[in-house]
Amino acid sequence: MDIHFEKLANALLAKNHMLSYNQARTWVEHLWEDFEATFAKAGYSYQGKELTERVVLEWIEDNGSHLHLFQSDQASFKELFTTGNRLLH
């Protein structure tokens, strides 16, 4: 799993130079978990890490350059994305 996160975090850093590595890695982990949770809630069977990686990479390609602009009123999100030293895993 770490290899997938590393690859995607580097892809995000290539698209967005405003993020630190730790912020990019955190974004990747959140996007990964969000896709898998949404896919499962929709009733689909697990399709494997390759599908999840492909979808997250598409999201990075489409929206990665704007992720540093993300704003939230929730304190947990503010802290998570404004400090560069936090990782989920």
Short mmCIF file of C-alpha atoms in Angstrom, two decimals, residues 2-89:
data_model
loop_
_atom_site.label_atom_id
_atom_site.label_comp_id
_atom_site.label_asym_id
_atom_site.label_seq_id
_atom_site.Cartn_x
_atom_site.Cartn_y
_atom_site.Cartn_z
CA ASP A 2 2.84 2.33 0.86
CA ILE A 3 4.19 2.02 -2.69
CA HIS A 4 0.85 3.18 -4.10
CA PHE A 5 0.69 6.15 -1.73
CA GLU A 6 4.28 7.11 -2.49
CA LYS A 7 3.69 7.01 -6.25
CA LEU A 8 0.49 9.06 -6.00
CA ALA A 9 1.99 11.59 -3.58
CA ASN A 10 4.85 12.19 -6.02
CA ALA A 11 2.34 12.60 -8.87
CA LEU A 12 0.47 15.17 -6.78
CA LEU A 13 3.68 17.03 -5.96
CA ALA A 14 4.45 17.20 -9.68
CA LYS A 15 1.05 18.87 -10.24
CA ASN A 16 1.09 21.13 -7.16
CA HIS A 17 4.27 22.74 -5.88
CA MET A 18 2.39 24.50 -3.07
CA LEU A 19 2.05 21.30 -1.02
CA SER A 20 4.67 19.71 1.18
CA TYR A 21 5.33 16.00 0.76
CA ASN A 22 3.39 15.23 3.94
CA GLN A 23 0.40 17.28 2.79
CA ALA A 24 0.43 15.54 -0.60
CA ARG A 25 0.65 12.16 1.07
CA THR A 26 -2.26 13.05 3.38
CA TRP A 27 -4.36 14.16 0.40
CA VAL A 28 -3.61 10.90 -1.39
CA GLU A 29 -4.58 8.83 1.64
CA HIS A 30 -7.83 10.75 2.06
CA LEU A 31 -8.72 10.48 -1.63
CA TRP A 32 -7.89 6.76 -1.60
CA GLU A 33 -10.04 6.07 1.45
CA ASP A 34 -12.87 8.24 0.14
CA PHE A 35 -13.01 6.36 -3.15
CA GLU A 36 -12.95 2.94 -1.51
CA ALA A 37 -15.64 3.91 1.02
CA THR A 38 -17.89 5.44 -1.62
CA PHE A 39 -17.42 2.46 -3.93
CA ALA A 40 -18.36 0.06 -1.12
CA LYS A 41 -21.38 2.12 -0.03
CA ALA A 42 -22.65 2.05 -3.60
CA GLY A 43 -22.71 -1.74 -3.37
CA TYR A 44 -19.86 -2.54 -5.72
CA SER A 45 -17.51 -5.40 -4.97
CA TYR A 46 -13.86 -4.62 -4.31
CA GLN A 47 -11.97 -4.25 -7.59
CA GLY A 48 -8.45 -4.01 -6.20
CA LYS A 49 -5.78 -1.44 -5.58
CA GLU A 50 -5.16 -0.90 -9.29
CA LEU A 51 -8.63 0.57 -9.85
CA THR A 52 -8.34 2.79 -6.78
CA GLU A 53 -4.91 3.99 -7.86
CA ARG A 54 -6.17 4.76 -11.37
CA VAL A 55 -9.14 6.78 -10.07
CA VAL A 56 -7.06 8.73 -7.53
CA LEU A 57 -4.50 9.47 -10.25
CA GLU A 58 -7.31 10.81 -12.46
CA TRP A 59 -8.47 13.05 -9.61
CA ILE A 60 -4.90 14.28 -9.14
CA GLU A 61 -4.57 15.01 -12.86
CA ASP A 62 -7.90 16.87 -12.92
CA ASN A 63 -7.76 18.72 -9.59
CA GLY A 64 -4.31 18.31 -8.09
CA SER A 65 -3.08 21.78 -8.99
CA HIS A 66 -5.89 23.32 -6.91
CA LEU A 67 -5.81 21.18 -3.77
CA HIS A 68 -3.74 23.71 -1.82
CA LEU A 69 -6.73 26.08 -2.07
CA PHE A 70 -8.96 23.72 -0.06
CA GLN A 71 -10.63 25.48 2.86
CA SER A 72 -12.75 24.11 5.64
CA ASP A 73 -14.27 25.48 8.80
CA GLN A 74 -13.66 22.21 10.59
CA ALA A 75 -10.68 22.57 12.91
CA SER A 76 -9.47 19.03 12.23
CA PHE A 77 -9.20 19.71 8.49
CA LYS A 78 -7.53 23.08 8.99
CA GLU A 79 -4.87 21.56 11.19
CA LEU A 80 -4.40 18.53 8.97
CA PHE A 81 -3.83 20.47 5.78
CA THR A 82 -2.01 23.51 7.12
CA THR A 83 0.67 21.67 9.06
CA GLY A 84 3.20 19.90 6.88
CA ASN A 85 4.18 17.18 9.34
CA ARG A 86 1.04 15.05 9.65
CA LEU A 87 0.44 11.73 7.96
CA LEU A 88 -2.55 9.43 8.31
CA HIS A 89 -0.51 6.22 8.26
#
